[in-house]
């Protein structure tokens, strides 16, 4: 962690102190001094909203490929406020009462050198549906899992500082009251434990930000106590912890914002040498976009149905599953007692079709389905639980009790002996669990799990979550079907030189124009105009900041390869070998071409189409 930030961890006085009187500046290494200077330069260049992403197929790439850091946390923990304070722009991070305003991935371009990513909260949101909660948590985890090897350099986990409340204590002997300070321990909930398990499983480097640190009242003992609580929760003191207070509308009341800016710049410059710590060097970093195979693998590891969160953040998922099974068991017992099993009951309530459990049928107008007494009383020597099977038993028309077919809720009893058997069955059902009542051959198919070991019954996943999962999981298929996506990696892995066009061999842009000549006349003219503007940029006729292209076109860099098998760029810039997420240098300076791999980039035509901003020249 940046040294200036380490000073603040224990609440000691510092040049930009969190509490106490100012002290003499701490000596920094030449690299730390260069990073601090670069941080001031980057964050003073300007910023803009790059794009808002709702699936993995629309992540920024090409000219908008920069080192990224993301902010995660529970609702109302202050993620958007931190971004707005860092950017010195209250419009950058949307904040409001109730929390949960961020429902998608929001990318903010800072200085045309790095991206700040605001992620959806991982807890329960107020006034939000179950499907929206599940989509937000799934999108956040998929993004971190996909970009951790490439663009994503660090994760900042925001945890609210403990609240110190003043409680009124009444005295009995006099009509008076005195104030008593009650220390509130760090608020750690099951959602935080699940987030810690996720970060540990993905092995992502992260830093804990104690947000709303103004609650600590600039007292070193409270700051140290809060940091100790965080280390106790994590289980190690190797994770950096930084108290921070961000008020976008009151910059004078903010704390440790400058230290956070330096730390973010330090994480994004990890691949630069000491002599490359410049704005141009940081701008030159690019990364290959993810492949369709990697997107499909991440979506399979984190399905939407496995992220259905309880309404209360204080309730764990295992406890919620237990309560769900108990409620389902009670419903099963009631239906067993009534001896009426409909197809809709198993399909909608339990998730089983008519293939496993036989539904009631009508034979001569009247029939009933019941549990076989022999199957309930017989048990296997290898198993300690008994299971029941449903069989059909038509009622004799000469029986003393014949119910009308319309009386579907009445219990059909033919004789007193059947009534006694039913009582025995009900007693045995009371001792069974849900797993005993449900078929064994569908055990694996009735749960949805992820790589973290969370297994939820399919009955907890509502229809809205299922529809939302189908909509978001189509992104990888559409991504793989795009011709330009295959052509992009064909350029990377090819041995031809795509910068110097051989004699008689048309370039990629010429082939694209020739293929579109059969289309509308105005489309060809538009493509020719883009090509002319691109040629002027490559030849150096036009300035960088005058380039403003359609976001759907000319987003992917021109790539080439040398005889050694590794991809390179015009000008002999360094390009590392590797698949998705591999570091690439010099692409933004060498030119750009091809089509974007993002299928929804055109939605942000007027927000994310500039090659460089007017503030980043």
JSON list of C-alpha atoms in Angstrom, two decimals, residues 95-293:
[
{"chain": "A", "resi": 95, "resn": "UNK", "atom": "CA", "xyz": [-26.29, 8.85, -4.46]},
{"chain": "A", "resi": 96, "resn": "UNK", "atom": "CA", "xyz": [-29.58, 8.98, -2.62]},
{"chain": "A", "resi": 97, "resn": "UNK", "atom": "CA", "xyz": [-31.53, 7.80, 0.35]},
{"chain": "A", "resi": 98, "resn": "UNK", "atom": "CA", "xyz": [-32.37, 4.15, 0.70]},
{"chain": "A", "resi": 99, "resn": "UNK", "atom": "CA", "xyz": [-29.26, 2.81, -1.01]},
{"chain": "A", "resi": 100, "resn": "UNK", "atom": "CA", "xyz": [-29.08, 0.45, -3.94]},
{"chain": "A", "resi": 101, "resn": "UNK", "atom": "CA", "xyz": [-29.19, 3.10, -6.66]},
{"chain": "A", "resi": 102, "resn": "UNK", "atom": "CA", "xyz": [-26.34, 1.45, -8.56]},
{"chain": "A", "resi": 103, "resn": "UNK", "atom": "CA", "xyz": [-27.87, -1.53, -10.36]},
{"chain": "A", "resi": 104, "resn": "UNK", "atom": "CA", "xyz": [-25.26, -1.99, -13.13]},
{"chain": "A", "resi": 105, "resn": "UNK", "atom": "CA", "xyz": [-21.54, -1.63, -13.66]},
{"chain": "A", "resi": 106, "resn": "UNK", "atom": "CA", "xyz": [-20.68, 2.04, -14.14]},
{"chain": "A", "resi": 107, "resn": "UNK", "atom": "CA", "xyz": [-17.31, 2.87, -15.70]},
{"chain": "A", "resi": 108, "resn": "UNK", "atom": "CA", "xyz": [-15.77, 6.31, -15.12]},
{"chain": "A", "resi": 109, "resn": "UNK", "atom": "CA", "xyz": [-12.83, 7.43, -17.26]},
{"chain": "A", "resi": 110, "resn": "UNK", "atom": "CA", "xyz": [-10.34, 9.42, -15.18]},
{"chain": "A", "resi": 111, "resn": "UNK", "atom": "CA", "xyz": [-7.70, 11.37, -17.07]},
{"chain": "A", "resi": 112, "resn": "UNK", "atom": "CA", "xyz": [-8.04, 9.03, -20.06]},
{"chain": "A", "resi": 113, "resn": "UNK", "atom": "CA", "xyz": [-5.65, 6.73, -18.17]},
{"chain": "A", "resi": 114, "resn": "UNK", "atom": "CA", "xyz": [-7.66, 4.63, -15.74]},
{"chain": "A", "resi": 115, "resn": "UNK", "atom": "CA", "xyz": [-11.21, 3.52, -15.02]},
{"chain": "A", "resi": 116, "resn": "UNK", "atom": "CA", "xyz": [-13.09, 3.65, -11.72]},
{"chain": "A", "resi": 117, "resn": "UNK", "atom": "CA", "xyz": [-15.87, 1.05, -11.57]},
{"chain": "A", "resi": 118, "resn": "UNK", "atom": "CA", "xyz": [-18.93, 1.40, -9.37]},
{"chain": "A", "resi": 119, "resn": "UNK", "atom": "CA", "xyz": [-20.53, -1.99, -8.74]},
{"chain": "A", "resi": 120, "resn": "UNK", "atom": "CA", "xyz": [-24.00, -2.99, -7.48]},
{"chain": "A", "resi": 121, "resn": "UNK", "atom": "CA", "xyz": [-24.30, -3.63, -3.77]},
{"chain": "A", "resi": 122, "resn": "UNK", "atom": "CA", "xyz": [-24.11, -7.20, -2.56]},
{"chain": "A", "resi": 123, "resn": "UNK", "atom": "CA", "xyz": [-26.76, -6.89, 0.15]},
{"chain": "A", "resi": 124, "resn": "UNK", "atom": "CA", "xyz": [-30.51, -6.56, 0.17]},
{"chain": "A", "resi": 125, "resn": "UNK", "atom": "CA", "xyz": [-31.74, -3.28, -1.30]},
{"chain": "A", "resi": 126, "resn": "UNK", "atom": "CA", "xyz": [-34.73, -1.33, -0.19]},
{"chain": "A", "resi": 127, "resn": "UNK", "atom": "CA", "xyz": [-37.56, -1.07, -2.70]},
{"chain": "A", "resi": 128, "resn": "UNK", "atom": "CA", "xyz": [-35.84, -3.54, -5.03]},
{"chain": "A", "resi": 129, "resn": "UNK", "atom": "CA", "xyz": [-37.15, -6.83, -6.38]},
{"chain": "A", "resi": 130, "resn": "UNK", "atom": "CA", "xyz": [-35.55, -10.20, -5.70]},
{"chain": "A", "resi": 131, "resn": "UNK", "atom": "CA", "xyz": [-34.59, -10.53, -9.36]},
{"chain": "A", "resi": 132, "resn": "UNK", "atom": "CA", "xyz": [-32.84, -7.14, -9.41]},
{"chain": "A", "resi": 133, "resn": "UNK", "atom": "CA", "xyz": [-30.91, -8.04, -6.26]},
{"chain": "A", "resi": 134, "resn": "UNK", "atom": "CA", "xyz": [-29.79, -11.35, -7.73]},
{"chain": "A", "resi": 135, "resn": "UNK", "atom": "CA", "xyz": [-28.76, -9.74, -11.03]},
{"chain": "A", "resi": 136, "resn": "UNK", "atom": "CA", "xyz": [-26.73, -7.06, -9.27]},
{"chain": "A", "resi": 137, "resn": "UNK", "atom": "CA", "xyz": [-24.76, -9.48, -7.10]},
{"chain": "A", "resi": 138, "resn": "UNK", "atom": "CA", "xyz": [-24.23, -11.86, -10.02]},
{"chain": "A", "resi": 139, "resn": "UNK", "atom": "CA", "xyz": [-22.98, -9.08, -12.30]},
{"chain": "A", "resi": 140, "resn": "UNK", "atom": "CA", "xyz": [-20.55, -7.82, -9.66]},
{"chain": "A", "resi": 141, "resn": "UNK", "atom": "CA", "xyz": [-19.05, -11.26, -9.00]},
{"chain": "A", "resi": 142, "resn": "UNK", "atom": "CA", "xyz": [-18.84, -12.18, -12.67]},
{"chain": "A", "resi": 143, "resn": "UNK", "atom": "CA", "xyz": [-17.07, -8.94, -13.50]},
{"chain": "A", "resi": 144, "resn": "UNK", "atom": "CA", "xyz": [-14.43, -9.43, -10.80]},
{"chain": "A", "resi": 145, "resn": "UNK", "atom": "CA", "xyz": [-13.89, -13.06, -11.75]},
{"chain": "A", "resi": 146, "resn": "UNK", "atom": "CA", "xyz": [-13.53, -12.20, -15.45]},
{"chain": "A", "resi": 147, "resn": "UNK", "atom": "CA", "xyz": [-11.29, -9.12, -15.26]},
{"chain": "A", "resi": 148, "resn": "UNK", "atom": "CA", "xyz": [-9.02, -10.10, -12.35]},
{"chain": "A", "resi": 149, "resn": "UNK", "atom": "CA", "xyz": [-6.33, -11.42, -14.73]},
{"chain": "A", "resi": 150, "resn": "UNK", "atom": "CA", "xyz": [-6.32, -8.35, -16.95]},
{"chain": "A", "resi": 151, "resn": "UNK", "atom": "CA", "xyz": [-7.78, -4.89, -16.53]},
{"chain": "A", "resi": 152, "resn": "UNK", "atom": "CA", "xyz": [-8.86, -5.15, -12.88]},
{"chain": "A", "resi": 153, "resn": "UNK", "atom": "CA", "xyz": [-5.89, -4.26, -10.68]},
{"chain": "A", "resi": 154, "resn": "UNK", "atom": "CA", "xyz": [-7.42, -3.87, -7.25]},
{"chain": "A", "resi": 155, "resn": "UNK", "atom": "CA", "xyz": [-10.69, -4.11, -5.34]},
{"chain": "A", "resi": 156, "resn": "UNK", "atom": "CA", "xyz": [-11.64, -1.57, -2.67]},
{"chain": "A", "resi": 157, "resn": "UNK", "atom": "CA", "xyz": [-14.07, -3.06, -0.18]},
{"chain": "A", "resi": 158, "resn": "UNK", "atom": "CA", "xyz": [-16.08, -0.45, 1.69]},
{"chain": "A", "resi": 159, "resn": "UNK", "atom": "CA", "xyz": [-17.20, -1.30, 5.23]},
{"chain": "A", "resi": 160, "resn": "UNK", "atom": "CA", "xyz": [-18.99, 1.26, 7.34]},
{"chain": "A", "resi": 161, "resn": "UNK", "atom": "CA", "xyz": [-17.18, 2.53, 10.41]},
{"chain": "A", "resi": 162, "resn": "UNK", "atom": "CA", "xyz": [-18.70, 1.61, 13.79]},
{"chain": "A", "resi": 163, "resn": "UNK", "atom": "CA", "xyz": [-21.29, 3.99, 15.12]},
{"chain": "A", "resi": 164, "resn": "UNK", "atom": "CA", "xyz": [-20.76, 5.51, 18.56]},
{"chain": "A", "resi": 165, "resn": "UNK", "atom": "CA", "xyz": [-24.18, 6.31, 19.97]},
{"chain": "A", "resi": 166, "resn": "UNK", "atom": "CA", "xyz": [-25.12, 8.53, 22.88]},
{"chain": "A", "resi": 167, "resn": "UNK", "atom": "CA", "xyz": [-27.73, 6.85, 25.04]},
{"chain": "A", "resi": 168, "resn": "UNK", "atom": "CA", "xyz": [-29.74, 8.61, 27.70]},
{"chain": "A", "resi": 169, "resn": "UNK", "atom": "CA", "xyz": [-29.55, 7.02, 31.15]},
{"chain": "A", "resi": 170, "resn": "UNK", "atom": "CA", "xyz": [-32.26, 8.00, 33.62]},
{"chain": "A", "resi": 171, "resn": "UNK", "atom": "CA", "xyz": [-31.38, 8.27, 37.29]},
{"chain": "A", "resi": 172, "resn": "UNK", "atom": "CA", "xyz": [-33.95, 7.02, 39.74]},
{"chain": "A", "resi": 173, "resn": "UNK", "atom": "CA", "xyz": [-33.15, 9.22, 42.75]},
{"chain": "A", "resi": 174, "resn": "UNK", "atom": "CA", "xyz": [-33.45, 12.51, 40.89]},
{"chain": "A", "resi": 175, "resn": "UNK", "atom": "CA", "xyz": [-35.47, 13.67, 37.96]},
{"chain": "A", "resi": 176, "resn": "UNK", "atom": "CA", "xyz": [-32.43, 13.96, 35.74]},
{"chain": "A", "resi": 177, "resn": "UNK", "atom": "CA", "xyz": [-30.67, 12.06, 33.04]},
{"chain": "A", "resi": 178, "resn": "UNK", "atom": "CA", "xyz": [-27.05, 11.70, 32.01]},
{"chain": "A", "resi": 179, "resn": "UNK", "atom": "CA", "xyz": [-25.44, 10.83, 28.71]},
{"chain": "A", "resi": 180, "resn": "UNK", "atom": "CA", "xyz": [-23.56, 7.60, 28.36]},
{"chain": "A", "resi": 181, "resn": "UNK", "atom": "CA", "xyz": [-21.40, 6.70, 25.38]},
{"chain": "A", "resi": 182, "resn": "UNK", "atom": "CA", "xyz": [-22.11, 3.20, 24.09]},
{"chain": "A", "resi": 183, "resn": "UNK", "atom": "CA", "xyz": [-19.48, 1.65, 21.82]},
{"chain": "A", "resi": 184, "resn": "UNK", "atom": "CA", "xyz": [-21.03, -0.14, 18.87]},
{"chain": "A", "resi": 185, "resn": "UNK", "atom": "CA", "xyz": [-18.82, -2.89, 17.48]},
{"chain": "A", "resi": 186, "resn": "UNK", "atom": "CA", "xyz": [-18.11, -3.16, 13.78]},
{"chain": "A", "resi": 187, "resn": "UNK", "atom": "CA", "xyz": [-21.27, -4.25, 12.02]},
{"chain": "A", "resi": 188, "resn": "UNK", "atom": "CA", "xyz": [-20.40, -7.51, 10.28]},
{"chain": "A", "resi": 189, "resn": "UNK", "atom": "CA", "xyz": [-23.29, -9.40, 8.71]},
{"chain": "A", "resi": 190, "resn": "UNK", "atom": "CA", "xyz": [-23.57, -12.69, 6.81]},
{"chain": "A", "resi": 191, "resn": "UNK", "atom": "CA", "xyz": [-23.41, -10.80, 3.51]},
{"chain": "A", "resi": 192, "resn": "UNK", "atom": "CA", "xyz": [-19.94, -9.55, 4.48]},
{"chain": "A", "resi": 193, "resn": "UNK", "atom": "CA", "xyz": [-18.79, -13.07, 5.31]},
{"chain": "A", "resi": 194, "resn": "UNK", "atom": "CA", "xyz": [-20.00, -14.26, 1.91]},
{"chain": "A", "resi": 195, "resn": "UNK", "atom": "CA", "xyz": [-18.11, -11.43, 0.22]},
{"chain": "A", "resi": 196, "resn": "UNK", "atom": "CA", "xyz": [-14.94, -12.36, 2.10]},
{"chain": "A", "resi": 197, "resn": "UNK", "atom": "CA", "xyz": [-15.31, -15.97, 0.95]},
{"chain": "A", "resi": 198, "resn": "UNK", "atom": "CA", "xyz": [-15.72, -14.78, -2.64]},
{"chain": "A", "resi": 199, "resn": "UNK", "atom": "CA", "xyz": [-12.59, -12.60, -2.57]},
{"chain": "A", "resi": 200, "resn": "UNK", "atom": "CA", "xyz": [-10.60, -15.40, -0.94]},
{"chain": "A", "resi": 201, "resn": "UNK", "atom": "CA", "xyz": [-11.79, -17.91, -3.54]},
{"chain": "A", "resi": 202, "resn": "UNK", "atom": "CA", "xyz": [-10.95, -15.64, -6.48]},
{"chain": "A", "resi": 203, "resn": "UNK", "atom": "CA", "xyz": [-7.64, -14.58, -4.86]},
{"chain": "A", "resi": 204, "resn": "UNK", "atom": "CA", "xyz": [-8.24, -10.94, -5.71]},
{"chain": "A", "resi": 205, "resn": "UNK", "atom": "CA", "xyz": [-6.07, -8.31, -3.97]},
{"chain": "A", "resi": 206, "resn": "UNK", "atom": "CA", "xyz": [-8.24, -5.91, -2.01]},
{"chain": "A", "resi": 207, "resn": "UNK", "atom": "CA", "xyz": [-8.09, -3.07, 0.48]},
{"chain": "A", "resi": 208, "resn": "UNK", "atom": "CA", "xyz": [-10.70, -2.35, 3.13]},
{"chain": "A", "resi": 209, "resn": "UNK", "atom": "CA", "xyz": [-11.96, 1.23, 3.24]},
{"chain": "A", "resi": 210, "resn": "UNK", "atom": "CA", "xyz": [-13.60, 2.22, 6.52]},
{"chain": "A", "resi": 211, "resn": "UNK", "atom": "CA", "xyz": [-16.18, 4.57, 5.04]},
{"chain": "A", "resi": 212, "resn": "UNK", "atom": "CA", "xyz": [-17.97, 7.28, 6.99]},
{"chain": "A", "resi": 213, "resn": "UNK", "atom": "CA", "xyz": [-14.93, 7.60, 9.24]},
{"chain": "A", "resi": 214, "resn": "UNK", "atom": "CA", "xyz": [-16.22, 10.92, 10.56]},
{"chain": "A", "resi": 215, "resn": "UNK", "atom": "CA", "xyz": [-18.12, 8.77, 13.06]},
{"chain": "A", "resi": 216, "resn": "UNK", "atom": "CA", "xyz": [-14.77, 8.07, 14.72]},
{"chain": "A", "resi": 217, "resn": "UNK", "atom": "CA", "xyz": [-14.47, 11.79, 15.56]},
{"chain": "A", "resi": 218, "resn": "UNK", "atom": "CA", "xyz": [-10.76, 11.94, 14.61]},
{"chain": "A", "resi": 219, "resn": "UNK", "atom": "CA", "xyz": [-9.77, 9.98, 17.74]},
{"chain": "A", "resi": 220, "resn": "UNK", "atom": "CA", "xyz": [-6.78, 7.64, 17.26]},
{"chain": "A", "resi": 221, "resn": "UNK", "atom": "CA", "xyz": [-7.98, 5.09, 19.84]},
{"chain": "A", "resi": 222, "resn": "UNK", "atom": "CA", "xyz": [-11.29, 4.65, 18.04]},
{"chain": "A", "resi": 223, "resn": "UNK", "atom": "CA", "xyz": [-9.55, 4.41, 14.67]},
{"chain": "A", "resi": 224, "resn": "UNK", "atom": "CA", "xyz": [-7.18, 1.74, 15.94]},
{"chain": "A", "resi": 225, "resn": "UNK", "atom": "CA", "xyz": [-10.03, -0.17, 17.59]},
{"chain": "A", "resi": 226, "resn": "UNK", "atom": "CA", "xyz": [-12.05, -0.15, 14.35]},
{"chain": "A", "resi": 227, "resn": "UNK", "atom": "CA", "xyz": [-9.04, -1.39, 12.35]},
{"chain": "A", "resi": 228, "resn": "UNK", "atom": "CA", "xyz": [-8.48, -4.18, 14.87]},
{"chain": "A", "resi": 229, "resn": "UNK", "atom": "CA", "xyz": [-12.12, -5.22, 14.46]},
{"chain": "A", "resi": 230, "resn": "UNK", "atom": "CA", "xyz": [-11.65, -5.43, 10.69]},
{"chain": "A", "resi": 231, "resn": "UNK", "atom": "CA", "xyz": [-8.49, -7.52, 11.04]},
{"chain": "A", "resi": 232, "resn": "UNK", "atom": "CA", "xyz": [-10.26, -9.81, 13.49]},
{"chain": "A", "resi": 233, "resn": "UNK", "atom": "CA", "xyz": [-13.08, -10.32, 11.00]},
{"chain": "A", "resi": 234, "resn": "UNK", "atom": "CA", "xyz": [-10.75, -11.00, 8.08]},
{"chain": "A", "resi": 235, "resn": "UNK", "atom": "CA", "xyz": [-8.50, -13.25, 10.14]},
{"chain": "A", "resi": 236, "resn": "UNK", "atom": "CA", "xyz": [-5.22, -11.55, 9.25]},
{"chain": "A", "resi": 237, "resn": "UNK", "atom": "CA", "xyz": [-3.57, -8.17, 9.63]},
{"chain": "A", "resi": 238, "resn": "UNK", "atom": "CA", "xyz": [-1.89, -8.32, 6.22]},
{"chain": "A", "resi": 239, "resn": "UNK", "atom": "CA", "xyz": [-4.87, -6.67, 4.51]},
{"chain": "A", "resi": 240, "resn": "UNK", "atom": "CA", "xyz": [-4.53, -2.84, 4.38]},
{"chain": "A", "resi": 241, "resn": "UNK", "atom": "CA", "xyz": [-7.29, -0.86, 6.07]},
{"chain": "A", "resi": 242, "resn": "UNK", "atom": "CA", "xyz": [-7.81, 2.84, 5.40]},
{"chain": "A", "resi": 243, "resn": "UNK", "atom": "CA", "xyz": [-10.34, 5.08, 7.18]},
{"chain": "A", "resi": 244, "resn": "UNK", "atom": "CA", "xyz": [-11.92, 7.49, 4.73]},
{"chain": "A", "resi": 245, "resn": "UNK", "atom": "CA", "xyz": [-14.62, 10.12, 4.83]},
{"chain": "A", "resi": 246, "resn": "UNK", "atom": "CA", "xyz": [-16.06, 11.43, 1.56]},
{"chain": "A", "resi": 247, "resn": "UNK", "atom": "CA", "xyz": [-18.49, 14.31, 1.21]},
{"chain": "A", "resi": 248, "resn": "UNK", "atom": "CA", "xyz": [-18.75, 15.35, -2.46]},
{"chain": "A", "resi": 249, "resn": "UNK", "atom": "CA", "xyz": [-20.49, 18.63, -1.61]},
{"chain": "A", "resi": 250, "resn": "UNK", "atom": "CA", "xyz": [-18.12, 19.51, 1.24]},
{"chain": "A", "resi": 251, "resn": "UNK", "atom": "CA", "xyz": [-14.50, 18.86, 0.17]},
{"chain": "A", "resi": 252, "resn": "UNK", "atom": "CA", "xyz": [-13.12, 20.50, 3.32]},
{"chain": "A", "resi": 253, "resn": "UNK", "atom": "CA", "xyz": [-14.73, 17.80, 5.46]},
{"chain": "A", "resi": 254, "resn": "UNK", "atom": "CA", "xyz": [-13.22, 14.89, 3.50]},
{"chain": "A", "resi": 255, "resn": "UNK", "atom": "CA", "xyz": [-10.46, 12.76, 4.96]},
{"chain": "A", "resi": 256, "resn": "UNK", "atom": "CA", "xyz": [-7.74, 10.66, 3.31]},
{"chain": "A", "resi": 257, "resn": "UNK", "atom": "CA", "xyz": [-8.96, 11.34, -0.23]},
{"chain": "A", "resi": 258, "resn": "UNK", "atom": "CA", "xyz": [-5.49, 12.33, -1.43]},
{"chain": "A", "resi": 259, "resn": "UNK", "atom": "CA", "xyz": [-4.01, 9.14, 0.05]},
{"chain": "A", "resi": 260, "resn": "UNK", "atom": "CA", "xyz": [-6.65, 7.07, -1.74]},
{"chain": "A", "resi": 261, "resn": "UNK", "atom": "CA", "xyz": [-5.86, 8.80, -5.04]},
{"chain": "A", "resi": 262, "resn": "UNK", "atom": "CA", "xyz": [-2.17, 7.94, -4.64]},
{"chain": "A", "resi": 263, "resn": "UNK", "atom": "CA", "xyz": [-2.97, 4.35, -3.71]},
{"chain": "A", "resi": 264, "resn": "UNK", "atom": "CA", "xyz": [-5.23, 3.90, -6.76]},
{"chain": "A", "resi": 265, "resn": "UNK", "atom": "CA", "xyz": [-2.53, 5.29, -9.03]},
{"chain": "A", "resi": 266, "resn": "UNK", "atom": "CA", "xyz": [0.03, 3.00, -7.42]},
{"chain": "A", "resi": 267, "resn": "UNK", "atom": "CA", "xyz": [-2.13, -0.06, -8.12]},
{"chain": "A", "resi": 268, "resn": "UNK", "atom": "CA", "xyz": [-2.72, 0.96, -11.75]},
{"chain": "A", "resi": 269, "resn": "UNK", "atom": "CA", "xyz": [1.00, 1.62, -12.34]},
{"chain": "A", "resi": 270, "resn": "UNK", "atom": "CA", "xyz": [2.19, -1.76, -11.13]},
{"chain": "A", "resi": 271, "resn": "UNK", "atom": "CA", "xyz": [3.21, -2.76, -14.67]},
{"chain": "A", "resi": 272, "resn": "UNK", "atom": "CA", "xyz": [5.21, 0.42, -15.32]},
{"chain": "A", "resi": 273, "resn": "UNK", "atom": "CA", "xyz": [8.88, 0.92, -14.55]},
{"chain": "A", "resi": 274, "resn": "UNK", "atom": "CA", "xyz": [10.18, 3.90, -12.62]},
{"chain": "A", "resi": 275, "resn": "UNK", "atom": "CA", "xyz": [11.12, 5.77, -15.79]},
{"chain": "A", "resi": 276, "resn": "UNK", "atom": "CA", "xyz": [7.65, 5.11, -17.29]},
{"chain": "A", "resi": 277, "resn": "UNK", "atom": "CA", "xyz": [5.61, 6.72, -14.52]},
{"chain": "A", "resi": 278, "resn": "UNK", "atom": "CA", "xyz": [4.13, 9.39, -16.76]},
{"chain": "A", "resi": 279, "resn": "UNK", "atom": "CA", "xyz": [0.71, 10.22, -18.09]},
{"chain": "A", "resi": 280, "resn": "UNK", "atom": "CA", "xyz": [1.69, 8.90, -21.50]},
{"chain": "A", "resi": 281, "resn": "UNK", "atom": "CA", "xyz": [3.04, 5.67, -20.06]},
{"chain": "A", "resi": 282, "resn": "UNK", "atom": "CA", "xyz": [-0.14, 5.00, -18.09]},
{"chain": "A", "resi": 283, "resn": "UNK", "atom": "CA", "xyz": [-2.27, 5.86, -21.11]},
{"chain": "A", "resi": 284, "resn": "UNK", "atom": "CA", "xyz": [-0.40, 3.34, -23.25]},
{"chain": "A", "resi": 285, "resn": "UNK", "atom": "CA", "xyz": [-1.51, 0.32, -21.19]},
{"chain": "A", "resi": 286, "resn": "UNK", "atom": "CA", "xyz": [-4.14, -1.80, -22.94]},
{"chain": "A", "resi": 287, "resn": "UNK", "atom": "CA", "xyz": [-5.47, -5.31, -22.45]},
{"chain": "A", "resi": 288, "resn": "UNK", "atom": "CA", "xyz": [-6.92, -7.91, -24.76]},
{"chain": "A", "resi": 289, "resn": "UNK", "atom": "CA", "xyz": [-10.69, -8.35, -24.40]},
{"chain": "A", "resi": 290, "resn": "UNK", "atom": "CA", "xyz": [-12.12, -11.56, -22.91]},
{"chain": "A", "resi": 291, "resn": "UNK", "atom": "CA", "xyz": [-12.88, -14.51, -25.11]},
{"chain": "A", "resi": 292, "resn": "UNK", "atom": "CA", "xyz": [-16.31, -16.05, -25.46]},
{"chain": "A", "resi": 293, "resn": "UNK", "atom": "CA", "xyz": [-15.07, -19.20, -23.73]}
]
